[in-house]
Each structure stands twice: as C-alpha cells, then as structure tokens.
C-alpha cells in the first residue's frame, strides 16, 4: 500500500515538475519575429497596413501570453505558440501583399509619368506648328508658359517616384497629362478651325 | 445531471458565429482603411481576434471530453465587439474625411476661376504658373477622391489653395504698384479734362480703364453705360512702338466709324493714334535708347468687336463683345473723345 502511494506521489511530482518547468517557445518567438522584421523591411506598414497590424497584434498578444505564463507556477505555452504561429503567418502574408502592392503602385506611377511625358511632347509639337495670328498669339504665349510649368511639375512627379512616393507621383503625373492633353486638343481644334477658314476663303 | 450534460455540450461548441461576425467586421474595417482611420480601435480588434482564434485552436486540439470553449466564447465575443467598433469608427472617420475633402476640393474648384479672372488684370508669368499649379493640384485631388484617399485629396486641395494664395498676393502687389505709379498723375489729369469737356459740351465721352478692363461712357459727368473689354496681348503695359501688342494710353478722338463688312472685327471705331503727344513721346524714347532707331510708332488702333473673350488678345486695340459694340456705336459719333488710361483714379470720378 505504502509502495503504491509512493509511486503515485512520484508520478504526480514528475508531472507537476514537467508542467512547472515548461520552457517558453523561444524558437517560435524568433521565427515569428524574423518574419515580422521581414515584413517591416518590405514596408508592409505602408503597403499592406491591415495585414501588418494583424501580424503585429498577434505578436504582441503572444508576448503578453508568454509573460502571463512565465508568472504562473503551472505554465502552459500552447496558446502562446498558436499566437506566434498566427503572427508568423500574418507577417508572411503582409510581406507578400506589400511587395505586390508596392510593385503595382510603381508600375502605375511609371506608366503615368511616361504617358504624361508623351502628352507634353505632343502639346509641344502642336505648339510648334500652330499658326500665329492676331487671334491666336495670346493663347500660344499662354500655352508655351503652361507647358513649361507642366514640365516642372512632371519633374516633381519624377522626384516623388525616385523617393518611392508612388501615389503622389501617379496623381501628379496623371494631372499633368490631363492638362497637357487639353492644351494639345485646343491647339488641334484651333488648327482645324484655321484650315476650315482658309478653305472657305479659297472658295470665296 | 441533464443540465450538466447540456452545459457540457454547449461549452464544447466553438464560438464560430461570433468569430465569423468579427472577421466580416474586420474586412469592412480594412475596406474603410481602418488601420489608418481608427488605428487604436483596429489594433485592439486584431489583438482580440488573434487571441480568440488561438484559444479556439488550443481547445479544438484537445480530446472532445476535455474541451472547454468558455474562454474562447468570451474572447470571440470581445473580438466581435472590438471589430464592429473598429469597422464603425473607420467608416465614420472615412465619411467625415470625405466630407472635409469634398469641401476643400470644392473651395479650390470655385476659387480657381475667380483668381484666374483677377489674374487677367495683372498678367504675370509667375501668377499664371501659380494658377496652373493650382489646377494640377485640383486634378490630383479629384483623382485621390476617386480612390477614396480623402486625406491625400485634402492635402492636394490645400496645396492648390496655397498656390492660389501666392497668386493673389502677387496680383495685389502688381495692382498696387500700378495704382501708385508715377503715371497716375497724368491719368488723373486726362480723366478730369475729358469729363470736364463732356460737362461743357453735353457730348458723350469714352473712358477706357486698362487695369479694370472696362470701357465707360459718360455724359455730363454721369456714367451712361460700361462694358468689359479685352486689350492688347501686352495687357496693361504702356505702348512704346509698333508690334509691342500694347494698348496705348492717351487722349484721342474717333476718326472713323466702320460697320459690318468694313472691318474684320464686326464693327470698329478708329481713333487718332498716334497723336502729337504720342509722336513726341516716341521720339523721346528713341532718343534715350528705350526704343531702337529702326522701330515704328504703329497705327490702326481701334475699338472693335469680337471681344468678350475674357483674355487680352489684340495687337493693341480695345475689343468689345459684338452686342456691346451694337449698343455703343449709336451713342457716339466722329470726334467723340476717347481717353485711355492705365486706371481711372477713384477721386476723378463724379
């Protein structure tokens, strides 16, 4: 009887010791932290803020949980491990989303700058061949000065692109393109009007 | 015993409904850019959801008789509440930002034409560039509104308004300089003499205010009518020689009245530019080298139609809208005084 009691006590003591001496999941912490650092490097806080916040909050919750368990006599890190796995998974998603989102923004901005450049060149070409008359002289002078301003703004859009502010670069370049296209359209319209008048005069 | 069994079964169910609601709310919050618009609330919601999911996972891996979802249910309920608050707050902030952005964009939209109209009076490249930059900023703001990036839209609109403020400051400076310039004494003398003549003879006289782009018809010191006008491309600049596209300043007379078919510009009132005073000034400018010796003084300055373009476009003539020319021509005759000044000093008017 005494022997049985001793065995039970020994097993119980062993179990208690195993639970009480459970180690914090340091490897899981490091793995999750590494994934989170990778997401930060990919600027996920800017380009995939929702995914990054989910990862960051899971990491914080995991750390809180580890601290709470560390303070207990009977430790259980299962929940902390779950949270760390979640943090790692979300951080990985955030990295991928950030890279994709940034790449797309870069492509869009690049395309907008190229389109804007073309629109300015078209406007300049139209301006060069525009007929100078008493009626058109003022407009032409204004367009020339406008095109110079547009070139300046496009330069700023390029600077924004270089500093990876793709959203600003896109918006700025698109607006410049609209203005340049509008100038080219007006010049084209004036040219057509002028050729119409010339044809009418020849008929008369 | 039965109650205990029911409780056990109830507690063995994962709080899937609450979890699903919480996830849906987080998706709504993400669509409303919750992380930027309600960062703390959304962080709390993400945290609560992560804890609830972890607890559910931990319980679900246990053997069915030892599962207890009580804590998971509590956490899921907390996550659901936090997520819904985050989504609601993000949507509310988005709505507020949208209203603010639209209001600033509208401010810019309505201010640009006003400043552009004012800029006509100053005619300055820096001012024109500021106005164009404001228009570009407006394009950026509109594009940001389309993408629901209201803070960016607001920022672009404010940038546009700042460009307009610079333009207005420059316009005011230019107008102040013009108003207080040395020519003001001469303009005052001419306007007074012209109005005195009308008072004496009872005849109508024309006063053209270059700065305000207005033609006024006076009779016996009383204004009969006024019309908006377009000037030479050089705007308010003084005329010095042929081809400078400036509208001359001086005291003139109508020398010829041309009707439709007799002018390219609908109707025209020819004036006697250059008069003796213009010739004398032109000689002086040549003498001091302000005008090169091969320059001509110019001629054929008229008040004519086809104006009303809200832009200075002529080679130095004063252009009115055709309807205004129809109204003006019967009110004048050969010899009617036409005085063109930089601006009519307020104190000279009756």
Coordinates of C-alpha atoms in Angstrom, one line a residue:
Chain A
X1 CA 0.0 0.0 0.0
X2 CA 2.8 2.4 1.0
X3 CA 4.7 1.5 -2.1
X4 CA 1.6 2.4 -4.3
X5 CA 1.3 5.7 -2.6
X6 CA 4.9 6.4 -3.2
X7 CA 4.6 5.6 -6.9
X8 CA 1.6 7.9 -7.3
X9 CA 3.3 10.7 -5.4
X10 CA 6.4 10.3 -7.6
X11 CA 4.4 10.3 -10.8
X12 CA 2.4 13.4 -9.6
X13 CA 5.6 15.2 -8.6
X14 CA 7.1 14.4 -12.0
X15 CA 4.1 15.7 -13.9
X16 CA 4.0 18.9 -11.8
X17 CA 7.7 19.4 -12.3
X18 CA 7.2 18.9 -16.1
X19 CA 4.4 21.4 -16.3
X20 CA 6.0 23.9 -13.9
X21 CA 9.4 23.7 -15.7
X22 CA 7.8 24.1 -19.3
X23 CA 10.0 26.4 -21.4
X24 CA 8.9 29.5 -23.2
X25 CA 8.7 28.7 -27.0
X26 CA 11.9 30.7 -27.8
X27 CA 12.3 29.3 -31.3
X28 CA 8.8 30.1 -32.2
X29 CA 9.3 33.7 -30.9
X30 CA 12.4 34.1 -33.0
X31 CA 10.8 32.7 -36.1
X32 CA 7.8 35.0 -35.8
X33 CA 9.9 38.0 -35.0
X34 CA 12.1 37.3 -38.1
X35 CA 9.0 37.1 -40.3
X36 CA 7.8 40.4 -38.8
X37 CA 11.1 42.1 -39.4
X38 CA 11.0 40.9 -43.0
X39 CA 7.5 42.5 -43.3
X40 CA 8.8 45.7 -41.8
X41 CA 11.7 45.7 -44.4
X42 CA 9.1 45.3 -47.1
X43 CA 7.4 48.4 -45.7
X44 CA 4.3 46.4 -45.1
X45 CA 3.2 49.0 -42.5
X46 CA 2.7 51.4 -45.5
X47 CA 1.8 49.0 -48.4
X48 CA -0.2 46.3 -46.5
X49 CA -1.2 48.0 -43.3
X50 CA -4.1 45.7 -42.4
X51 CA -2.1 42.5 -42.7
X52 CA 0.8 44.1 -40.9
X53 CA -1.3 45.2 -38.0
X54 CA -2.8 41.7 -37.7
X55 CA 0.7 40.2 -37.5
X56 CA 2.0 42.9 -35.1
X57 CA -1.0 42.5 -32.8
X58 CA -0.7 38.7 -32.8
X59 CA 2.9 39.0 -31.9
X60 CA 2.1 41.4 -29.0
X61 CA -0.6 39.1 -27.8
X62 CA 1.9 36.2 -27.9
X63 CA 4.4 38.2 -25.8
X64 CA 1.7 39.1 -23.3
X65 CA 0.7 35.5 -23.1
X66 CA 4.3 34.3 -22.6
X67 CA 4.7 36.9 -19.8
X68 CA 1.5 35.8 -18.2
X69 CA 2.6 32.1 -18.3
X70 CA 6.0 32.9 -17.1
X71 CA 4.5 34.4 -13.9
X72 CA 2.4 31.2 -13.3
X73 CA 3.5 28.2 -11.4
X74 CA 1.7 25.8 -13.7
X75 CA 2.9 27.0 -17.2
X76 CA 1.2 26.3 -20.5
X77 CA 2.5 27.9 -23.6
X78 CA 0.1 26.3 -26.1
X79 CA -1.9 29.5 -26.6
X80 CA 1.3 31.5 -27.0
X81 CA 2.5 29.1 -29.7
X82 CA -0.8 29.5 -31.5
X83 CA -0.4 33.2 -31.4
X84 CA 3.2 33.1 -32.6
X85 CA 2.1 30.8 -35.5
X86 CA -0.6 33.3 -36.3
X87 CA 1.9 36.2 -36.1
X88 CA 4.3 34.4 -38.4
X89 CA 1.6 33.6 -40.9
X90 CA 0.2 37.1 -41.0
X91 CA 3.6 38.7 -41.3
X92 CA 4.4 36.4 -44.2
X93 CA 1.1 37.5 -45.9
X94 CA 1.9 41.1 -45.1
X95 CA 5.3 40.8 -46.8
X96 CA 3.8 39.3 -49.9
X97 CA 1.0 41.8 -50.1
X98 CA 3.4 44.7 -49.5
X99 CA 5.7 43.6 -52.3
X100 CA 2.8 43.1 -54.7
X101 CA 1.1 46.4 -53.8
X102 CA 4.3 48.4 -54.0
X103 CA 5.2 46.9 -57.3
X104 CA 1.8 47.7 -58.7
X105 CA 1.9 51.3 -57.5
X106 CA 5.4 51.6 -59.0
X107 CA 4.2 50.3 -62.4
X108 CA 1.2 52.6 -62.3
X109 CA 3.3 55.6 -61.5
X110 CA 5.9 54.7 -64.1
X111 CA 3.2 54.4 -66.8
X112 CA 1.6 57.7 -65.7
X113 CA 4.9 59.5 -65.9
X114 CA 5.6 58.1 -69.4
X115 CA 2.1 59.0 -70.6
X116 CA 2.5 62.5 -69.2
X117 CA 5.8 62.9 -70.9
X118 CA 4.3 61.8 -74.2
X119 CA 1.4 64.2 -73.7
X120 CA 3.8 67.1 -73.1
X121 CA 5.8 66.3 -76.2
X122 CA 2.6 66.1 -78.3
X123 CA 1.5 69.5 -76.9
X124 CA 4.9 71.0 -77.7
X125 CA 4.8 69.6 -81.2
X126 CA 1.4 71.0 -81.8
X127 CA 2.5 74.4 -80.4
X128 CA 5.5 74.5 -82.9
X129 CA 3.2 74.2 -85.9
X130 CA 0.4 76.3 -84.6
X131 CA -0.4 79.3 -86.9
X132 CA 0.4 82.6 -85.2
X133 CA -2.4 85.1 -85.9
X134 CA -3.7 88.2 -84.1
X135 CA -6.4 86.0 -82.6
X136 CA -4.1 83.2 -81.5
X137 CA -0.9 85.0 -80.4
X138 CA -2.1 85.4 -76.8
X139 CA -3.2 81.8 -76.5
X140 CA 0.0 80.5 -77.9
X141 CA 2.1 82.5 -75.4
X142 CA -0.1 81.2 -72.6
X143 CA 0.3 77.6 -73.8
X144 CA 4.0 77.9 -74.1
X145 CA 4.3 79.1 -70.5
X146 CA 1.8 76.4 -69.3
X147 CA 3.9 73.7 -71.0
X148 CA 7.0 74.9 -69.1
X149 CA 5.1 74.8 -65.8
X150 CA 3.8 71.3 -66.7
X151 CA 7.4 70.2 -67.3
X152 CA 8.4 71.5 -63.9
X153 CA 5.5 69.6 -62.2
X154 CA 6.4 66.4 -64.1
X155 CA 9.9 66.9 -62.7
X156 CA 8.5 66.9 -59.2
X157 CA 6.5 63.8 -60.0
X158 CA 9.7 62.1 -61.1
X159 CA 11.3 63.2 -57.8
X160 CA 8.4 61.7 -55.9
X161 CA 8.9 58.5 -57.9
X162 CA 12.6 58.4 -57.0
X163 CA 11.8 58.7 -53.3
X164 CA 9.2 55.9 -53.7
X165 CA 6.2 58.1 -53.1
X166 CA 4.4 56.3 -55.9
X167 CA 0.9 57.5 -55.0
X168 CA 2.0 61.2 -55.2
X169 CA 3.9 60.5 -58.4
X170 CA 0.9 58.8 -60.0
X171 CA -1.6 61.6 -59.1
X172 CA 0.8 64.4 -60.1
X173 CA 1.7 62.8 -63.4
X174 CA -1.9 62.0 -64.3
X175 CA -3.0 65.5 -63.6
X176 CA -0.1 66.9 -65.7
X177 CA -1.1 64.5 -68.5
X178 CA -4.7 65.7 -68.4
X179 CA -3.6 69.4 -68.7
X180 CA -1.1 68.7 -71.5
X181 CA -3.7 66.7 -73.4
X182 CA -6.2 69.5 -73.0
X183 CA -3.6 72.0 -74.4
X184 CA -2.8 69.7 -77.4
X185 CA -6.6 69.3 -78.0
X186 CA -7.1 73.0 -78.1
X187 CA -4.2 73.5 -80.4
X188 CA -5.6 70.8 -82.7
X189 CA -9.0 72.4 -82.6
X190 CA -7.6 75.8 -83.5
X191 CA -5.6 74.2 -86.4
X192 CA -8.7 72.6 -87.8
X193 CA -10.7 75.9 -87.4
X194 CA -7.9 77.7 -89.2
X195 CA -7.7 75.2 -92.1
X196 CA -11.5 75.4 -92.4
X197 CA -11.3 79.2 -92.6
X198 CA -8.6 79.0 -95.2
X199 CA -10.6 76.6 -97.3
X200 CA -13.6 78.9 -97.1
X201 CA -11.5 81.9 -98.1
X202 CA -10.2 80.0 -101.1
X203 CA -13.7 79.1 -102.2
X204 CA -14.8 82.7 -101.8
Chain B
X1 CA -27.4 15.6 -14.4
X2 CA -29.3 16.6 -17.6
X3 CA -28.4 20.3 -17.1
X4 CA -24.8 19.4 -16.5
X5 CA -24.8 17.4 -19.8
X6 CA -26.4 20.3 -21.7
X7 CA -23.9 22.8 -20.3
X8 CA -21.1 20.4 -21.2
X9 CA -22.3 20.2 -24.8
X10 CA -22.9 23.9 -25.0
X11 CA -19.4 24.7 -23.8
X12 CA -18.0 22.2 -26.2
X13 CA -19.1 24.3 -29.2
X14 CA -16.6 26.7 -30.7
X15 CA -18.0 30.2 -30.9
X16 CA -17.9 30.1 -34.7
X17 CA -20.8 32.6 -35.3
X18 CA -19.0 35.4 -33.2
X19 CA -15.7 34.6 -34.9
X20 CA -17.3 34.9 -38.3
X21 CA -19.0 38.2 -37.5
X22 CA -15.7 39.5 -36.1
X23 CA -13.9 38.5 -39.3
X24 CA -16.6 40.1 -41.5
X25 CA -16.3 43.3 -39.5
X26 CA -12.6 43.3 -39.8
X27 CA -12.9 43.0 -43.6
X28 CA -15.3 46.0 -43.6
X29 CA -12.8 47.9 -41.4
X30 CA -10.0 47.0 -43.9
X31 CA -12.1 48.3 -46.8
X32 CA -12.6 51.5 -44.9
X33 CA -8.8 51.7 -44.3
X34 CA -9.4 51.2 -40.6
X35 CA -5.7 50.9 -39.7
X36 CA -5.1 54.5 -40.8
X37 CA -8.5 55.9 -39.8
X38 CA -9.1 54.2 -36.4
X39 CA -5.6 52.7 -35.6
X40 CA -6.1 52.0 -31.9
X41 CA -9.5 50.5 -32.1
X42 CA -8.5 48.3 -35.0
X43 CA -5.3 47.2 -33.2
X44 CA -7.5 46.2 -30.3
X45 CA -9.8 44.3 -32.6
X46 CA -6.9 42.5 -34.4
X47 CA -5.5 41.6 -31.0
X48 CA -8.8 40.3 -29.6
X49 CA -9.4 38.2 -32.8
X50 CA -5.9 36.7 -32.7
X51 CA -6.4 35.7 -29.0
X52 CA -9.9 34.2 -29.7
X53 CA -8.6 32.2 -32.7
X54 CA -5.6 31.0 -30.7
X55 CA -7.9 29.9 -27.8
X56 CA -10.2 28.1 -30.3
X57 CA -7.3 26.3 -31.8
X58 CA -5.9 25.2 -28.4
X59 CA -9.4 23.9 -27.4
X60 CA -10.0 22.2 -30.7
X61 CA -6.8 20.1 -30.4
X62 CA -7.9 18.7 -27.0
X63 CA -9.9 15.5 -26.7
X64 CA -13.6 16.2 -27.0
X65 CA -14.4 15.4 -23.4
X66 CA -11.8 17.9 -22.1
X67 CA -12.7 20.8 -24.5
X68 CA -13.9 24.0 -22.8
X69 CA -14.8 26.9 -25.1
X70 CA -15.9 29.2 -22.3
X71 CA -12.8 31.4 -22.6
X72 CA -12.9 31.1 -26.4
X73 CA -16.5 32.3 -26.4
X74 CA -15.7 35.2 -24.1
X75 CA -12.7 36.2 -26.3
X76 CA -14.7 35.7 -29.6
X77 CA -17.5 38.0 -28.2
X78 CA -14.9 40.6 -27.2
X79 CA -13.3 40.3 -30.7
X80 CA -16.7 40.7 -32.4
X81 CA -17.5 43.8 -30.4
X82 CA -14.0 45.3 -31.0
X83 CA -14.1 44.5 -34.7
X84 CA -17.6 46.0 -35.1
X85 CA -16.5 49.1 -33.2
X86 CA -13.4 49.4 -35.4
X87 CA -15.4 49.0 -38.6
X88 CA -18.0 51.5 -37.5
X89 CA -15.4 54.0 -36.4
X90 CA -13.3 53.6 -39.6
X91 CA -16.5 54.1 -41.7
X92 CA -17.4 57.2 -39.6
X93 CA -14.0 58.7 -40.0
X94 CA -14.0 57.9 -43.7
X95 CA -17.3 59.7 -44.1
X96 CA -16.0 62.7 -42.1
X97 CA -12.8 62.8 -44.1
X98 CA -14.8 62.5 -47.4
X99 CA -17.0 65.5 -46.4
X100 CA -13.9 67.5 -45.4
X101 CA -12.1 66.6 -48.6
X102 CA -15.0 67.3 -50.9
X103 CA -15.5 70.7 -49.2
X104 CA -11.8 71.6 -49.7
X105 CA -11.9 70.4 -53.3
X106 CA -14.9 72.5 -53.9
X107 CA -13.2 75.5 -52.4
X108 CA -10.4 75.1 -54.8
X109 CA -12.7 74.5 -57.8
X110 CA -14.6 77.7 -57.1
X111 CA -11.5 79.7 -56.3
X112 CA -9.5 78.9 -59.5
X113 CA -11.8 80.7 -62.0
X114 CA -12.1 83.7 -59.6
X115 CA -8.3 84.1 -59.3
X116 CA -7.8 83.5 -63.0
X117 CA -10.2 86.3 -63.7
X118 CA -8.3 88.5 -61.3
X119 CA -5.0 87.5 -62.9
X120 CA -6.1 88.9 -66.2
X121 CA -5.6 92.3 -64.7
X122 CA -2.1 91.6 -63.6
X123 CA -0.8 89.5 -66.5
X124 CA 2.2 87.9 -64.9
X125 CA 4.0 84.7 -65.7
X126 CA 4.6 83.8 -62.1
X127 CA 0.9 84.3 -61.4
X128 CA -0.1 82.2 -64.4
X129 CA 2.2 79.4 -63.3
X130 CA 0.7 79.5 -59.7
X131 CA -2.8 79.2 -61.2
X132 CA -1.7 76.3 -63.4
X133 CA -0.1 74.6 -60.4
X134 CA -3.4 75.0 -58.5
X135 CA -5.2 73.4 -61.5
X136 CA -2.8 70.5 -61.4
X137 CA -3.3 70.1 -57.6
X138 CA -7.1 70.1 -58.3
X139 CA -6.5 67.2 -60.8
X140 CA -4.6 65.3 -58.1
X141 CA -7.2 65.9 -55.5
X142 CA -10.0 64.7 -57.8
X143 CA -8.0 61.5 -58.6
X144 CA -7.5 60.9 -54.8
X145 CA -11.2 61.4 -54.2
X146 CA -11.9 58.7 -56.8
X147 CA -9.6 56.3 -54.9
X148 CA -11.3 57.2 -51.6
X149 CA -7.9 58.7 -50.4
X150 CA -9.6 61.6 -48.8
X151 CA -6.6 62.8 -46.7
X152 CA -4.5 62.9 -49.8
X153 CA -7.3 64.8 -51.6
X154 CA -7.5 67.3 -48.8
X155 CA -3.7 67.7 -48.8
X156 CA -3.6 68.3 -52.6
X157 CA -6.5 70.8 -52.4
X158 CA -4.7 72.7 -49.7
X159 CA -1.6 72.8 -51.8
X160 CA -3.7 74.2 -54.7
X161 CA -5.2 76.8 -52.4
X162 CA -1.7 77.8 -51.2
X163 CA -0.7 78.3 -54.9
X164 CA -3.8 80.5 -55.4
X165 CA -3.0 82.5 -52.2
X166 CA 0.5 83.2 -53.7
X167 CA -1.1 84.2 -57.0
X168 CA -3.5 86.6 -55.2
X169 CA -0.6 88.2 -53.2
X170 CA 1.4 88.7 -56.4
X171 CA -1.7 90.2 -58.2
X172 CA -2.3 92.6 -55.3
X173 CA 1.3 93.7 -55.4
X174 CA 1.3 94.2 -59.1
X175 CA -2.0 96.2 -58.9
X176 CA -0.8 98.3 -56.0
X177 CA 2.4 99.1 -57.9
X178 CA 0.4 100.0 -60.9
X179 CA -2.0 102.2 -58.9
X180 CA 0.7 104.1 -57.1
X181 CA 3.0 104.6 -60.1
X182 CA 4.1 108.0 -61.4
X183 CA 1.7 107.8 -64.4
X184 CA -1.3 108.2 -62.0
X185 CA -0.9 112.0 -62.1
X186 CA -1.1 112.0 -65.8
X187 CA -4.2 109.7 -65.9
X188 CA -5.9 111.9 -63.3
X189 CA -5.3 115.0 -65.5
X190 CA -6.6 113.3 -68.6
X191 CA -9.7 111.8 -67.0
X192 CA -10.6 115.2 -65.4
X193 CA -10.1 117.1 -68.6
X194 CA -12.3 114.5 -70.5
X195 CA -15.1 114.7 -68.0
X196 CA -14.9 118.5 -67.9
X197 CA -15.3 118.5 -71.7
X198 CA -18.4 116.4 -71.5
X199 CA -19.8 118.6 -68.8
X200 CA -19.1 121.7 -71.0
X201 CA -20.4 120.3 -74.4
X202 CA -23.0 117.8 -73.2
X203 CA -21.4 115.2 -75.5
X204 CA -20.7 111.6 -74.6
X205 CA -17.1 110.7 -73.9
X206 CA -15.4 107.3 -73.7
X207 CA -13.0 106.4 -70.8
X208 CA -11.1 103.1 -71.1
X209 CA -9.7 101.7 -67.8
X210 CA -6.9 99.2 -68.8
X211 CA -6.4 97.7 -65.4
X212 CA -10.1 97.0 -64.8
X213 CA -10.6 96.1 -68.5
X214 CA -13.6 98.4 -68.7
X215 CA -14.9 100.9 -71.2
X216 CA -17.1 103.6 -69.6
X217 CA -19.4 106.0 -71.5
X218 CA -20.0 109.3 -69.7
X219 CA -22.2 112.2 -70.5
X220 CA -22.2 115.4 -68.4
X221 CA -20.2 113.7 -65.6
X222 CA -22.8 110.9 -65.4
X223 CA -21.9 107.3 -66.4
X224 CA -24.4 106.1 -69.1
X225 CA -23.0 102.6 -69.5
X226 CA -19.9 100.5 -69.1
X227 CA -18.7 97.3 -70.9
X228 CA -16.0 94.7 -70.2
X229 CA -13.1 94.9 -72.8
X230 CA -10.2 92.8 -74.0
X231 CA -6.8 94.6 -74.6
X232 CA -3.6 94.0 -76.5
X233 CA -1.7 90.9 -75.6
X234 CA 0.7 93.0 -73.5
X235 CA -2.1 93.8 -71.1
X236 CA -1.6 96.9 -69.0
X237 CA 1.9 97.7 -70.4
X238 CA 2.4 101.1 -72.0
X239 CA 2.7 101.2 -75.7
X240 CA 6.1 102.2 -76.9
X241 CA 6.3 101.1 -80.6
X242 CA 4.6 99.2 -83.4
X243 CA 4.3 95.4 -82.8
X244 CA 4.6 95.6 -79.0
X245 CA 0.9 94.4 -78.7
X246 CA 0.3 97.1 -76.1
X247 CA -2.8 99.3 -75.9
X248 CA -1.8 103.0 -76.0
X249 CA -2.7 105.5 -73.2
X250 CA -3.7 109.0 -74.2
X251 CA -6.5 111.4 -75.2
X252 CA -7.9 110.5 -78.6
X253 CA -10.9 111.2 -80.9
X254 CA -13.0 108.8 -83.0
X255 CA -11.8 109.4 -86.6
X256 CA -13.9 106.8 -88.5
X257 CA -16.8 104.5 -87.8
X258 CA -16.8 101.2 -89.7
X259 CA -19.8 98.9 -89.9
X260 CA -20.1 95.2 -90.6
X261 CA -18.2 94.3 -93.8
X262 CA -15.8 97.2 -93.4
X263 CA -13.7 95.6 -90.7
X264 CA -12.5 92.1 -89.8
X265 CA -13.9 92.7 -86.3
X266 CA -17.6 93.2 -86.8
X267 CA -17.7 97.0 -86.1
X268 CA -14.9 99.4 -85.4
X269 CA -14.3 102.9 -84.1
X270 CA -11.0 104.1 -85.4
X271 CA -9.0 106.5 -83.2
X272 CA -6.3 109.0 -84.0
X273 CA -3.4 107.1 -82.5
X274 CA -0.6 108.2 -82.8
X275 CA -1.5 111.8 -81.8
X276 CA 1.0 114.6 -81.4
X277 CA 1.8 113.7 -77.8
X278 CA 2.4 110.0 -78.8
X279 CA 4.8 111.1 -81.5
X280 CA 6.7 113.4 -79.2
X281 CA 7.0 110.6 -76.5
X282 CA 8.1 108.1 -79.2
X283 CA 10.9 110.5 -80.4
X284 CA 12.0 110.9 -76.8
X285 CA 12.1 107.2 -76.2
X286 CA 14.1 106.7 -79.3
X287 CA 16.5 109.5 -78.2
X288 CA 17.2 107.9 -74.8
X289 CA 17.5 104.5 -76.4
X290 CA 14.4 102.9 -74.9
X291 CA 13.2 102.2 -78.4
X292 CA 15.6 101.2 -81.1
X293 CA 16.0 103.5 -84.1
X294 CA 14.5 101.1 -86.6
X295 CA 11.2 100.9 -84.7
X296 CA 7.9 102.4 -86.0
X297 CA 5.4 104.1 -83.8
X298 CA 2.5 101.9 -85.0
X299 CA -1.1 102.8 -86.0
X300 CA -4.6 101.5 -86.7
X301 CA -5.7 101.4 -83.1
X302 CA -9.4 100.8 -82.8
X303 CA -12.3 100.0 -80.5
X304 CA -13.7 96.9 -82.3
X305 CA -15.9 93.9 -81.9
X306 CA -15.3 90.2 -81.5
X307 CA -14.2 90.7 -77.9
X308 CA -15.8 89.3 -74.8
X309 CA -13.1 86.6 -74.6
X310 CA -12.0 87.5 -71.0
X311 CA -8.5 87.5 -72.4
X312 CA -6.1 90.1 -73.8
X313 CA -5.6 89.0 -77.4
X314 CA -5.5 92.1 -79.7
X315 CA -2.4 93.8 -81.1
X316 CA -3.2 96.9 -79.0
X317 CA -6.9 97.6 -79.9
X318 CA -9.8 97.6 -77.4
X319 CA -12.2 94.8 -78.2
X320 CA -15.8 94.5 -77.0
X321 CA -18.4 91.8 -77.4
X322 CA -20.4 92.3 -80.6
X323 CA -23.6 93.0 -78.8
X324 CA -21.9 95.7 -76.8
X325 CA -20.5 97.2 -80.0
X326 CA -24.1 97.3 -81.3
X327 CA -25.1 99.2 -78.1
X328 CA -22.1 101.6 -78.1
X329 CA -21.8 102.7 -81.7
X330 CA -25.2 104.6 -81.9
X331 CA -24.2 106.5 -78.7
X332 CA -21.0 108.0 -80.2
X333 CA -20.0 109.9 -83.4
X334 CA -17.0 111.2 -85.3
X335 CA -14.9 113.3 -82.9
X336 CA -16.2 111.7 -79.7
X337 CA -13.4 111.9 -77.1
X338 CA -11.7 108.5 -76.2
X339 CA -9.4 108.7 -73.3
X340 CA -7.4 105.5 -72.5
X341 CA -5.7 105.3 -69.1
X342 CA -3.9 102.7 -67.0
X343 CA -6.6 103.0 -64.5
X344 CA -9.2 105.7 -63.6
X345 CA -8.2 107.1 -60.3
X346 CA -11.3 106.9 -58.0
X347 CA -11.1 110.5 -56.9
X348 CA -11.5 111.7 -60.5
X349 CA -15.0 110.2 -60.9
X350 CA -18.0 112.4 -60.0

